[in-house]
XYZ file of C-alpha atoms in Angstrom:
694
model
C -2.792 -27.969 -19.082
C -3.971 -27.230 -15.777
C -7.555 -25.855 -15.183
C -9.591 -24.354 -12.386
C -13.370 -24.884 -11.758
C -15.432 -21.917 -10.964
C -19.200 -21.321 -11.911
C -18.559 -24.485 -14.250
C -16.048 -22.654 -16.204
C -12.932 -23.703 -17.360
C -9.627 -21.405 -17.202
C -6.049 -22.128 -17.843
C -3.740 -20.192 -15.968
C -2.626 -18.148 -18.822
C -6.022 -16.825 -19.081
C -5.929 -15.267 -15.316
C -5.531 -11.846 -14.477
C -4.594 -10.745 -11.308
C -5.419 -6.943 -10.854
C -5.714 -4.099 -8.588
C -7.228 -0.736 -9.065
C -5.465 2.093 -7.262
C -5.508 5.993 -7.378
C -5.852 9.062 -5.227
C -9.086 9.231 -2.899
C -12.049 10.368 -4.769
C -10.591 9.231 -8.326
C -13.347 6.897 -8.740
C -11.664 3.335 -8.196
C -14.889 1.716 -6.716
C -17.274 3.470 -8.696
C -15.200 1.742 -11.908
C -15.253 -1.481 -10.077
C -18.890 -1.376 -9.380
C -19.233 -0.642 -13.348
C -16.993 -3.660 -14.231
C -19.105 -5.928 -11.919
C -22.097 -4.997 -13.849
C -20.915 -5.431 -17.211
C -19.336 -8.660 -16.544
C -22.441 -9.920 -15.084
C -21.224 -10.515 -11.283
C -23.754 -8.195 -10.005
C -27.352 -7.194 -11.461
C -27.669 -3.721 -10.238
C -24.844 -1.230 -10.253
C -24.104 0.177 -6.836
C -23.034 3.817 -5.857
C -20.271 4.984 -3.284
C -22.250 8.100 -2.454
C -25.549 6.138 -1.805
C -23.568 3.362 0.339
C -24.693 0.750 -1.981
C -21.308 0.079 -3.653
C -20.649 -3.859 -3.496
C -17.083 -3.714 -2.598
C -17.534 -1.039 0.316
C -19.215 -3.543 2.320
C -18.007 -2.184 6.162
C -20.566 -0.098 7.720
C -18.046 2.845 8.051
C -17.283 2.563 4.309
C -20.962 3.035 3.671
C -21.428 5.762 6.030
C -18.108 7.826 5.313
C -18.648 7.013 1.368
C -14.780 5.990 0.929
C -13.056 2.916 0.638
C -11.363 1.718 4.050
C -9.940 -1.835 3.515
C -9.263 -3.611 0.096
C -11.743 -5.824 -0.951
C -11.411 -8.522 -3.783
C -13.770 -10.062 -6.222
C -13.853 -12.181 -9.444
C -15.269 -11.689 -12.903
C -15.276 -13.253 -16.294
C -14.551 -11.211 -19.230
C -13.944 -12.500 -22.924
C -13.762 -16.067 -21.356
C -10.890 -14.799 -19.043
C -10.896 -14.716 -15.427
C -10.175 -11.643 -13.760
C -9.086 -11.727 -10.048
C -9.895 -7.659 -8.780
C -8.830 -6.077 -5.711
C -10.407 -2.636 -4.801
C -8.001 -0.557 -2.650
C -8.503 2.424 -0.613
C -7.304 6.048 -1.982
C -7.035 7.530 1.741
C -3.621 7.990 2.617
C -4.336 6.470 6.106
C -4.917 3.041 4.628
C -1.733 2.957 2.535
C -0.577 -0.201 3.932
C -3.834 -1.877 1.974
C -2.484 -0.639 -1.185
C 1.263 -1.710 -0.449
C 0.299 -5.494 0.317
C -2.156 -5.642 -2.395
C 0.234 -4.474 -5.098
C 2.892 -6.852 -3.139
C 0.789 -10.299 -4.726
C -0.980 -8.775 -7.893
C 0.579 -9.197 -11.459
C -0.903 -5.950 -13.031
C -2.910 -2.614 -12.158
C -5.368 0.018 -13.148
C -4.217 3.654 -12.206
C -7.034 6.041 -12.439
C -6.358 9.653 -12.651
C -9.255 12.321 -12.357
C -9.164 14.348 -15.500
C -10.274 17.437 -13.477
C -7.246 17.261 -10.478
C -5.021 15.280 -12.838
C -1.830 13.525 -11.282
C -2.432 14.475 -7.446
C -0.397 13.735 -4.380
C -1.464 10.099 -3.607
C -1.306 9.471 -7.232
C 2.108 9.890 -7.127
C 2.544 7.814 -3.980
C 0.532 5.011 -5.385
C 2.683 4.863 -8.565
C 5.950 4.847 -6.747
C 4.354 1.984 -4.588
C 3.686 0.102 -7.962
C 6.933 1.038 -9.344
C 8.711 -0.734 -6.103
C 7.172 -4.051 -7.157
C 7.696 -3.351 -10.893
C 3.826 -3.732 -11.493
C 2.759 -3.366 -15.167
C 0.248 -0.980 -15.364
C -2.765 0.624 -17.709
C -4.211 4.125 -16.715
C -7.852 5.389 -16.922
C -7.893 9.115 -16.935
C -11.778 9.134 -15.285
C -14.410 12.213 -15.014
C -13.911 13.502 -18.363
C -17.416 14.620 -17.990
C -16.971 17.057 -15.273
C -16.399 20.964 -15.872
C -12.589 21.602 -15.931
C -11.508 18.106 -16.880
C -8.716 17.792 -19.531
C -7.575 14.167 -20.744
C -4.482 15.724 -22.480
C -3.443 17.930 -19.618
C -3.483 14.774 -17.346
C -1.193 12.917 -19.933
C 1.311 15.844 -19.606
C 1.107 15.604 -15.712
C 2.053 11.832 -16.229
C 4.990 12.711 -18.219
C 6.226 15.953 -15.802
C 5.304 14.561 -12.420
C 5.561 10.811 -12.935
C 8.612 10.827 -15.211
C 6.851 7.981 -17.672
C 6.232 7.190 -21.323
C 2.117 7.272 -21.622
C 0.738 5.413 -24.529
C -2.477 7.209 -25.740
C -4.568 4.401 -26.936
C -8.023 6.343 -27.011
C -9.324 9.713 -26.326
C -12.585 11.471 -25.514
C -15.058 12.682 -28.149
C -17.196 15.539 -27.112
C -20.418 16.610 -29.024
C -21.999 19.861 -28.113
C -19.420 20.174 -25.034
C -20.833 16.514 -23.456
C -18.505 13.693 -23.453
C -20.533 10.672 -25.398
C -17.845 8.596 -26.892
C -14.050 7.598 -27.643
C -11.817 7.425 -30.306
C -10.001 4.221 -30.564
C -6.157 4.948 -32.139
C -5.352 1.231 -32.878
C -8.376 0.440 -34.772
C -8.953 4.144 -35.948
C -12.894 4.027 -35.236
C -15.005 6.078 -32.787
C -17.341 4.441 -29.911
C -20.288 6.107 -28.729
C -22.451 4.760 -25.716
C -26.163 4.804 -26.438
C -28.159 4.115 -23.071
C -28.285 5.647 -19.956
C -26.551 2.486 -18.110
C -23.837 2.332 -20.813
C -24.690 -1.486 -21.744
C -25.235 -0.392 -25.623
C -22.150 0.733 -27.212
C -21.349 0.657 -30.911
C -18.413 1.672 -33.218
C -18.714 4.370 -35.901
C -16.433 6.076 -38.499
C -14.206 8.827 -36.585
C -15.985 12.046 -36.932
C -14.010 14.828 -39.125
C -13.332 16.873 -36.597
C -11.065 14.240 -34.594
C -9.515 12.963 -37.658
C -6.374 14.996 -37.655
C -5.742 14.488 -33.942
C -6.409 10.631 -34.345
C -3.633 10.612 -37.121
C -1.369 12.340 -35.063
C -1.816 10.229 -31.907
C -1.375 7.124 -34.167
C 1.579 8.013 -35.650
C 2.833 8.925 -32.279
C 1.758 5.535 -30.981
C 3.767 3.573 -33.749
C 6.842 6.060 -33.207
C 6.897 4.826 -29.363
C 6.285 1.239 -30.228
C 8.846 1.061 -32.830
C 11.468 1.920 -30.207
C 10.558 -1.211 -28.249
C 9.415 -3.586 -30.962
C 11.516 -4.772 -33.817
C 8.638 -6.153 -35.934
C 7.058 -2.609 -35.941
C 10.181 -0.872 -36.403
C 10.969 -3.143 -39.681
C 7.121 -2.501 -41.134
C 7.523 1.358 -40.150
C 10.623 1.695 -42.344
C 9.667 -0.633 -45.270
C 6.228 1.325 -45.643
C 4.205 -1.767 -44.715
C 0.618 -1.781 -43.048
C 1.036 -2.319 -39.377
C -2.337 -4.044 -38.351
C -4.072 -3.363 -35.023
C -3.121 -7.093 -34.026
C 0.266 -6.102 -34.443
C -0.191 -3.140 -32.341
C -1.799 -4.763 -29.474
C 0.721 -7.465 -29.348
C 3.632 -4.918 -29.195
C 1.637 -3.094 -26.568
C 1.125 -6.002 -24.738
C 4.801 -6.947 -24.531
C 6.074 -3.522 -23.416
C 3.379 -3.205 -20.982
C 4.309 -6.377 -19.192
C 8.070 -5.177 -19.095
C 6.674 -1.801 -17.787
C 8.281 0.455 -20.358
C 4.944 2.319 -21.457
C 1.884 2.958 -19.848
C -1.298 2.460 -22.072
C -3.586 5.643 -21.101
C -7.503 5.439 -21.836
C -10.107 8.008 -21.186
C -13.890 7.901 -19.796
C -16.445 8.655 -17.404
C -17.175 5.638 -15.033
C -20.163 7.435 -13.089
C -21.611 8.605 -16.488
C -20.945 4.445 -17.746
C -18.702 5.785 -20.562
C -15.399 3.927 -21.564
C -15.799 1.217 -19.141
C -16.002 -1.659 -21.276
C -12.934 -0.463 -22.924
C -10.833 -0.479 -19.752
C -11.999 -3.861 -19.254
C -10.945 -5.050 -22.778
C -7.222 -3.416 -22.234
C -7.221 -5.453 -18.967
C -7.097 -8.588 -21.111
C -5.276 -7.358 -23.767
C -2.547 -5.693 -22.114
C -2.187 -6.929 -18.397
C -0.335 -10.071 -17.852
C -1.306 -13.753 -16.633
C 0.694 -14.976 -14.000
C 2.703 -17.008 -16.638
C 3.906 -13.637 -18.078
C 5.329 -12.203 -14.851
C 8.957 -12.806 -13.138
C 8.905 -16.089 -11.271
C 8.595 -15.714 -7.462
C 12.144 -15.247 -5.718
C 12.925 -16.027 -1.953
C 15.376 -17.852 0.157
C 15.403 -21.090 1.205
C 15.696 -20.875 4.964
C 17.615 -24.453 5.204
C 20.557 -23.545 2.527
C 20.114 -19.550 2.850
C 20.383 -19.654 -0.908
C 18.094 -17.790 -3.388
C 15.603 -20.140 -5.062
C 12.784 -19.464 -7.801
C 9.319 -20.758 -7.984
C 7.643 -20.814 -11.338
C 3.701 -20.144 -11.479
C 3.120 -23.564 -12.434
C 0.832 -26.253 -10.533
C 3.752 -28.489 -10.901
C 6.078 -26.733 -8.967
C 6.448 -27.013 -5.041
C 3.737 -25.328 -3.218
C 4.448 -21.768 -2.165
C 2.000 -18.871 -1.010
C 2.310 -15.373 0.590
C -0.147 -13.931 2.820
C -1.028 -10.673 2.272
C -3.919 -9.600 4.393
C -5.553 -11.268 7.945
C -9.062 -10.628 8.451
C -11.303 -11.506 11.548
C -15.086 -12.331 11.310
C -17.430 -14.129 13.643
C -16.197 -17.594 12.063
C -12.668 -16.791 13.130
C -9.506 -15.777 10.988
C -8.964 -15.603 7.254
C -5.631 -15.434 5.595
C -5.876 -14.053 2.269
C -2.951 -15.645 0.265
C -1.500 -15.224 -3.306
C -0.812 -18.919 -4.614
C 2.860 -18.402 -6.197
C 3.434 -21.823 -7.323
C 2.103 -25.655 -6.820
C -1.524 -26.344 -5.491
C -3.228 -27.027 -1.863
C -6.317 -28.998 -0.828
C -8.581 -28.185 1.614
C -7.379 -30.620 4.729
C -3.885 -30.367 3.901
C -1.072 -29.514 6.393
C 1.258 -26.441 5.152
C 4.243 -24.973 7.202
C 4.664 -21.505 8.027
C 8.089 -20.883 6.973
C 8.508 -17.584 9.499
C 7.418 -19.266 12.309
C 8.383 -23.091 11.614
C 4.708 -23.986 12.753
C 2.654 -26.589 11.046
C -0.829 -25.815 10.539
C -3.895 -27.505 8.821
C -6.182 -25.534 5.705
C -9.703 -26.262 7.299
C -11.448 -24.168 4.496
C -10.284 -22.817 0.891
C -12.570 -19.696 0.467
C -12.743 -17.371 -2.559
C -14.047 -14.025 -1.902
C -16.463 -11.342 -3.590
C -16.259 -8.309 -1.313
C -17.799 -9.988 2.030
C -19.528 -13.022 0.143
C -17.762 -16.257 0.403
C -17.465 -19.680 -1.837
C -15.788 -22.478 -0.464
C -13.573 -24.773 -3.043
C -11.788 -27.872 -2.584
C -8.409 -26.570 -4.010
C -6.563 -23.581 -5.545
C -3.406 -23.380 -7.790
C -0.647 -21.297 -8.942
C -1.764 -17.784 -10.210
C -4.698 -18.106 -7.910
C -6.072 -15.472 -4.965
C -8.105 -17.051 -2.026
C -8.641 -16.993 1.588
C -7.892 -19.964 3.986
C -9.136 -20.872 7.443
C -7.392 -22.889 10.201
C -4.137 -20.693 10.132
C -4.186 -19.354 13.670
C -0.299 -18.323 13.640
C -0.114 -16.705 10.472
C 0.143 -12.719 9.915
C 0.541 -10.664 7.097
C 3.673 -11.469 5.194
C 4.481 -14.903 6.180
C 5.348 -17.683 3.563
C 3.338 -21.097 3.274
C 4.938 -24.143 2.120
C 5.208 -27.905 2.214
C 7.987 -28.761 4.942
C 10.057 -30.643 2.466
C 10.144 -27.341 0.236
C 10.539 -24.364 2.077
C 10.893 -20.896 0.895
C 10.891 -17.634 2.407
C 9.133 -14.891 0.065
C 9.930 -11.237 0.333
C 6.732 -9.527 2.337
C 5.286 -6.349 1.651
C 6.903 -3.031 3.153
C 5.257 -1.800 6.322
C 5.079 1.924 6.693
C 5.727 3.445 9.925
C 2.919 4.854 12.139
C 3.195 8.687 12.393
C 0.640 9.411 15.229
C -0.607 8.234 18.545
C -3.099 8.666 21.214
C -3.997 6.605 24.541
C -6.806 4.456 24.797
C -8.453 3.502 28.210
C -11.340 1.141 28.850
C -14.189 3.123 30.727
C -14.876 0.162 32.841
C -12.811 -2.646 34.396
C -15.092 -5.153 32.709
C -14.051 -3.526 29.414
C -10.274 -4.310 30.435
C -10.204 -7.489 28.954
C -12.067 -7.159 25.924
C -9.898 -4.337 24.912
C -6.975 -6.101 25.057
C -8.487 -8.842 22.905
C -9.603 -6.391 20.424
C -6.496 -4.407 20.002
C -4.688 -7.646 19.492
C -7.152 -8.513 16.788
C -6.773 -5.056 15.287
C -2.890 -5.376 15.378
C -3.007 -8.765 13.636
C -5.171 -7.368 10.776
C -3.471 -4.329 10.245
C 0.398 -3.906 10.329
C 0.543 -0.058 10.551
C -1.268 -0.114 13.563
C 0.656 -0.485 16.568
C -0.107 -0.898 20.668
C 2.678 -0.166 23.265
C 2.573 0.229 27.045
C 3.977 3.756 28.410
C 6.572 2.186 31.117
C 6.090 5.892 32.733
C 2.411 6.265 33.062
C 1.091 2.683 32.382
C -0.820 3.974 29.485
C -1.943 1.917 26.587
C -0.882 3.657 23.424
C -2.341 3.218 20.115
C -0.577 4.178 17.002
C -1.556 4.480 13.182
C -1.065 6.591 10.099
C -3.329 9.408 10.794
C -6.476 10.571 12.575
C -8.724 8.897 10.377
C -6.884 5.558 10.797
C -7.267 5.688 14.441
C -10.647 6.990 14.681
C -11.770 3.860 12.370
C -9.876 1.642 14.546
C -11.489 2.679 17.717
C -15.149 2.966 16.067
C -14.454 -0.703 15.006
C -13.315 -1.734 18.663
C -16.613 -0.164 19.800
C -18.662 -1.820 17.127
C -17.435 -4.878 16.627
C -16.137 -6.053 20.107
C -18.757 -3.998 22.200
C -15.819 -2.203 23.923
C -16.722 1.483 25.188
C -13.255 3.408 25.377
C -12.158 6.930 25.484
C -9.043 7.963 23.825
C -6.895 11.354 24.345
C -5.987 13.976 21.815
C -3.944 12.589 19.051
C -0.192 13.355 19.102
C 2.622 13.062 16.920
C 5.015 10.167 17.037
C 8.321 11.613 17.054
C 11.392 9.889 16.926
C 15.252 9.820 17.946
C 18.174 9.108 15.860
C 22.138 9.431 16.613
C 24.620 11.822 14.572
C 27.679 10.119 15.518
C 29.577 6.984 16.751
C 29.810 6.257 20.327
C 30.966 3.425 22.432
C 30.356 2.681 26.356
C 30.004 -0.467 28.447
C 27.399 -1.689 30.771
C 27.834 -3.860 33.940
C 25.527 -5.520 36.271
C 26.958 -7.248 39.216
C 24.827 -8.333 42.133
C 25.815 -11.016 44.965
C 22.922 -12.499 46.911
C 24.222 -15.215 48.889
C 25.797 -18.334 47.346
C 24.451 -17.475 43.524
C 25.352 -13.972 41.801
C 24.223 -12.040 38.822
C 26.944 -10.999 36.236
C 26.759 -9.370 33.096
C 29.337 -7.107 31.382
C 28.901 -5.877 27.913
C 30.861 -3.015 25.593
C 28.633 -1.661 22.679
C 29.225 0.862 19.922
C 26.740 2.884 18.461
C 26.768 4.337 14.986
C 24.192 6.102 12.731
C 22.304 4.177 10.081
C 19.011 4.479 8.603
C 17.775 0.984 9.329
C 18.333 -0.794 12.619
C 20.865 -3.656 13.016
C 22.535 -5.686 16.045
C 25.971 -7.014 15.182
C 27.885 -9.217 17.294
C 31.693 -9.080 17.012
C 32.198 -10.210 20.588
C 34.367 -13.733 20.753
C 32.768 -16.640 22.778
C 35.214 -16.268 25.175
C 33.853 -12.561 25.936
C 30.623 -13.200 25.986
C 29.404 -16.619 25.336
C 26.791 -17.185 22.401
C 23.815 -17.922 24.505
C 23.599 -14.723 26.191
C 23.382 -12.753 22.724
C 19.676 -12.889 22.620
C 19.274 -11.302 26.256
C 21.793 -8.615 25.263
C 19.748 -7.799 22.072
C 16.104 -7.619 24.145
C 18.199 -5.244 26.770
C 19.116 -2.828 23.414
C 15.545 -3.217 21.782
C 14.112 -2.229 25.214
C 16.448 0.927 25.560
C 15.570 1.909 21.640
C 11.717 2.035 22.690
C 12.509 4.665 25.151
C 15.067 6.790 23.740
C 17.199 8.615 26.512
C 16.852 12.158 24.807
C 12.970 12.512 25.177
C 11.575 9.150 25.394
C 10.728 8.534 21.694
C 11.795 5.449 19.828
C 15.310 5.546 18.184
C 15.034 5.355 14.939
C 17.942 3.346 13.048
C 21.402 2.738 14.424
C 23.712 0.031 14.115
C 24.715 -1.574 17.457
C 27.808 -3.391 17.666
C 28.357 -5.868 20.588
C 32.556 -4.950 20.734
C 32.959 -7.328 23.713
C 32.412 -7.678 27.516
C 33.304 -10.200 30.008
C 31.844 -13.567 31.525
C 31.692 -15.322 34.913
C 31.411 -18.907 34.975
C 29.561 -18.966 38.294
C 26.949 -16.079 37.953
C 26.662 -14.887 34.506
C 22.763 -15.052 33.628
C 20.478 -13.639 30.879
C 18.740 -10.818 33.187
C 22.458 -9.604 34.159
C 23.234 -9.293 30.397
C 20.110 -7.801 29.487
C 20.218 -5.062 32.170
C 23.926 -4.579 31.507
C 23.087 -4.020 27.296
C 20.439 -1.764 28.568
C 22.941 0.532 30.685
C 25.653 0.321 28.130
C 23.050 1.459 25.344
C 21.855 4.440 27.140
C 25.261 5.707 28.112
C 26.464 5.337 24.472
C 23.509 7.093 23.454
C 23.887 10.040 25.433
C 27.330 10.557 23.934
C 26.132 9.816 20.221
C 24.734 13.260 19.647
C 21.176 12.406 19.619
C 18.400 14.656 17.828
C 14.472 14.106 17.445
C 13.013 13.278 14.372
C 9.780 14.739 13.197
C 7.426 13.249 10.751
C 6.847 15.741 7.545
C 3.646 15.339 5.504
C 3.312 16.165 1.761
C 0.536 18.435 1.708
C -1.730 19.312 -1.549
C -4.061 22.198 -1.230
C -6.505 23.166 -3.766
C -8.184 26.491 -3.447
C -9.822 29.343 -5.416
C -7.721 32.411 -6.677
C -9.208 34.730 -4.149
C -8.002 32.890 -1.130
C -4.419 32.176 -2.451
C -2.577 34.847 -0.272
C -4.323 34.349 3.050
C -3.575 30.238 2.583
C 0.246 30.682 1.431
C 0.702 32.884 4.834
C -0.919 30.466 6.895
C 1.127 27.712 5.283
C 4.171 29.571 6.049
C 3.663 30.113 9.362
C 3.324 26.178 9.988
C 6.945 25.978 8.727
C 5.675 24.779 5.265
C 8.319 24.618 2.538
C 6.537 25.057 -0.630
C 7.382 22.885 -3.667
C 5.479 24.085 -6.310
C 2.500 26.261 -6.919
C 0.374 25.341 -10.133
C -2.080 27.722 -11.849
C -4.899 26.398 -13.153
C -7.987 28.477 -14.871
C -9.851 28.861 -11.967
C -8.013 27.246 -8.963
C -4.703 27.302 -7.627
C -2.763 24.262 -6.516
C -0.094 24.222 -3.565
C 2.138 21.255 -3.034
C 4.139 21.919 0.202
C 6.087 19.839 3.215
C 4.954 20.602 6.682
C 5.578 19.155 10.251
C 2.493 17.022 10.992
C 2.728 18.678 14.671
C 1.291 22.265 12.834
C -1.469 20.609 11.021
C -3.733 18.906 13.505
C -7.041 20.828 12.736
C -6.001 22.131 9.436
C -9.271 21.184 7.821
C -11.057 23.357 10.057
C -8.727 26.133 9.410
C -8.737 25.504 5.729
C -12.535 25.643 5.763
C -12.331 28.923 7.621
C -9.807 30.718 5.054
C -11.876 29.463 2.058
C -15.423 30.032 2.831
C -15.769 26.169 3.096
C -14.346 25.822 -0.472
C -10.894 24.878 -0.053
C -9.683 21.098 -0.051
C -6.464 19.522 1.001
C -4.752 15.876 1.080
C -1.902 15.085 3.044
C 0.121 11.743 3.324
C 3.514 11.005 5.080
C 6.633 11.681 3.124
C 9.737 11.260 5.621
C 11.148 11.744 8.988
C 13.735 14.621 9.250
C 15.312 16.058 12.079
C 14.062 19.198 13.820
C 15.227 22.506 13.088
C 17.549 23.763 15.918
C 15.112 26.286 17.366
C 12.233 24.050 17.165
C 14.310 21.210 18.907
C 15.387 23.608 21.833
C 11.974 24.443 22.541
C 10.812 21.021 22.629
C 13.456 20.129 25.135
C 12.564 22.887 26.935
C 8.949 21.669 27.239
C 9.772 17.874 28.069
C 12.097 19.708 31.082
C 9.231 21.424 32.114
C 10.491 25.081 31.832
């Protein structure tokens, strides 16, 4: 059996848990993580988000803003198990941090606020976890707050997430104050005795909670019997079903992602956290419990599998890049094999060989160097200059290309300009570093104005990027008012040819292509021209010409989204054909075909969730309708109204100020990108008039 040595503790791979903590903003992710660190002995004092003392929110901007901006990793030990934890941001602008984290983890804790229940971003992170088949346990937090309701949140999980929640404990209130939990599996109560939540003890279930406990226990067994033959047999035979049997069944079906255990508590009040820690160990998978990694062998183009074992050939996926004063850190998940400091690996995406100079374990911004890491572990590597998020590392003799995390498209952009000539070079370096770290941050040059444009997921995202550039790279730069990142798309097939023929002296330039454009959600380039029509050596130049044309669509100058480009044919001149001529010809053909393909402007649509007091409902709803809102639902609570709507991003700039004005500062809203959709005809006509200057 393979063991690892950290802090002089031997840990078999079966005793490792790689988990992430995910939720809507302000649901209590970092607060829960801080308690987990404290109770496990990883830190000796609980940090608080509001005080800027949370260990996991180590960036200056995180301390100042009181939110998590970048995912932070740490390691704890609980019940002799090693738990690698990644705390993720909740704000939608930093959704890529969640996406790449979920790609490499084996399990997750999803937190819901017991006051708000399942919120907009809760649904988003749940769908992200679904995409990677991530086993999850859930924690209903803030049950000490007025207006909280554990069982309402459970019902919202059923209705909004379409899942089977499995209640394994629920809150006990004494004199309307949360003081403990009823454990359904062991059929006992738990109460927390001291302010820091260190001392907690079991008690018999109080009489007033006994009927609910029995009802939930019966429901628990009913649900489990649908998935577990042993429980079904014992249930039908009237035999006792012990807590050990129940826990084993819950673990098995949680790992299969069929049901999701639900617990309650209040992290800020230090109630219920240890039960979450127990559930991590009891119900979430080790690396041996999850499906082996699969990828494509770049040599044979065949799908291969890598077991989570040190004996298998080494493979790792880079899921995050971080730049610090000492250089680049590449965060990786080791899926198979082992790697030692000083060894050479190959970056399968680039084909480049690189040497690992250091292997580091991370606790927020603190680092511990180790000599080697093995399958099932998460670590940071130094010395890999050419690696970016999504790249696969292997040994040269055993290559495999693993699936990278999905990268959402940016929806907003602004121009950035250095204030002095001396800042220009520093700004270029800073933008390159930011782009390396964050795949959702894009930098482009406007070919018409020469401006440097930066693209991101929202106003806060770009704000944080620009502030980091100022602080970390000492670049004084100014930015313009943020603008919407529209896109263009085609609605029908079209074909056109492009030629570039020039004779200068004895040597000429000749390029001729015929392109067909077809509507498609994803962009792809297909070569159907014969070698006699267009020799293979010019195909890359043609692709390059198409790409350049796509990034400045002929309708309004926006990037063209999707579309299938088929090279149907062309011609070749043995004397004069060259790459530049085919590139120009391809650009001309694309633009000509694009005009015929009935293009349309696409605008980003945001999912908006507004929470307001009842007296402001009418005025807020009228304002939303004036913003072209498509109202999805209105939920009435005892003291508030929740409005869910889809609204074009172009109508949402400054909405926080508008909502404060309409609700005397009491209304709150969250928004997140939902989709791109074609502009309505009237808005499209108005936009085109603006672009034409009349």
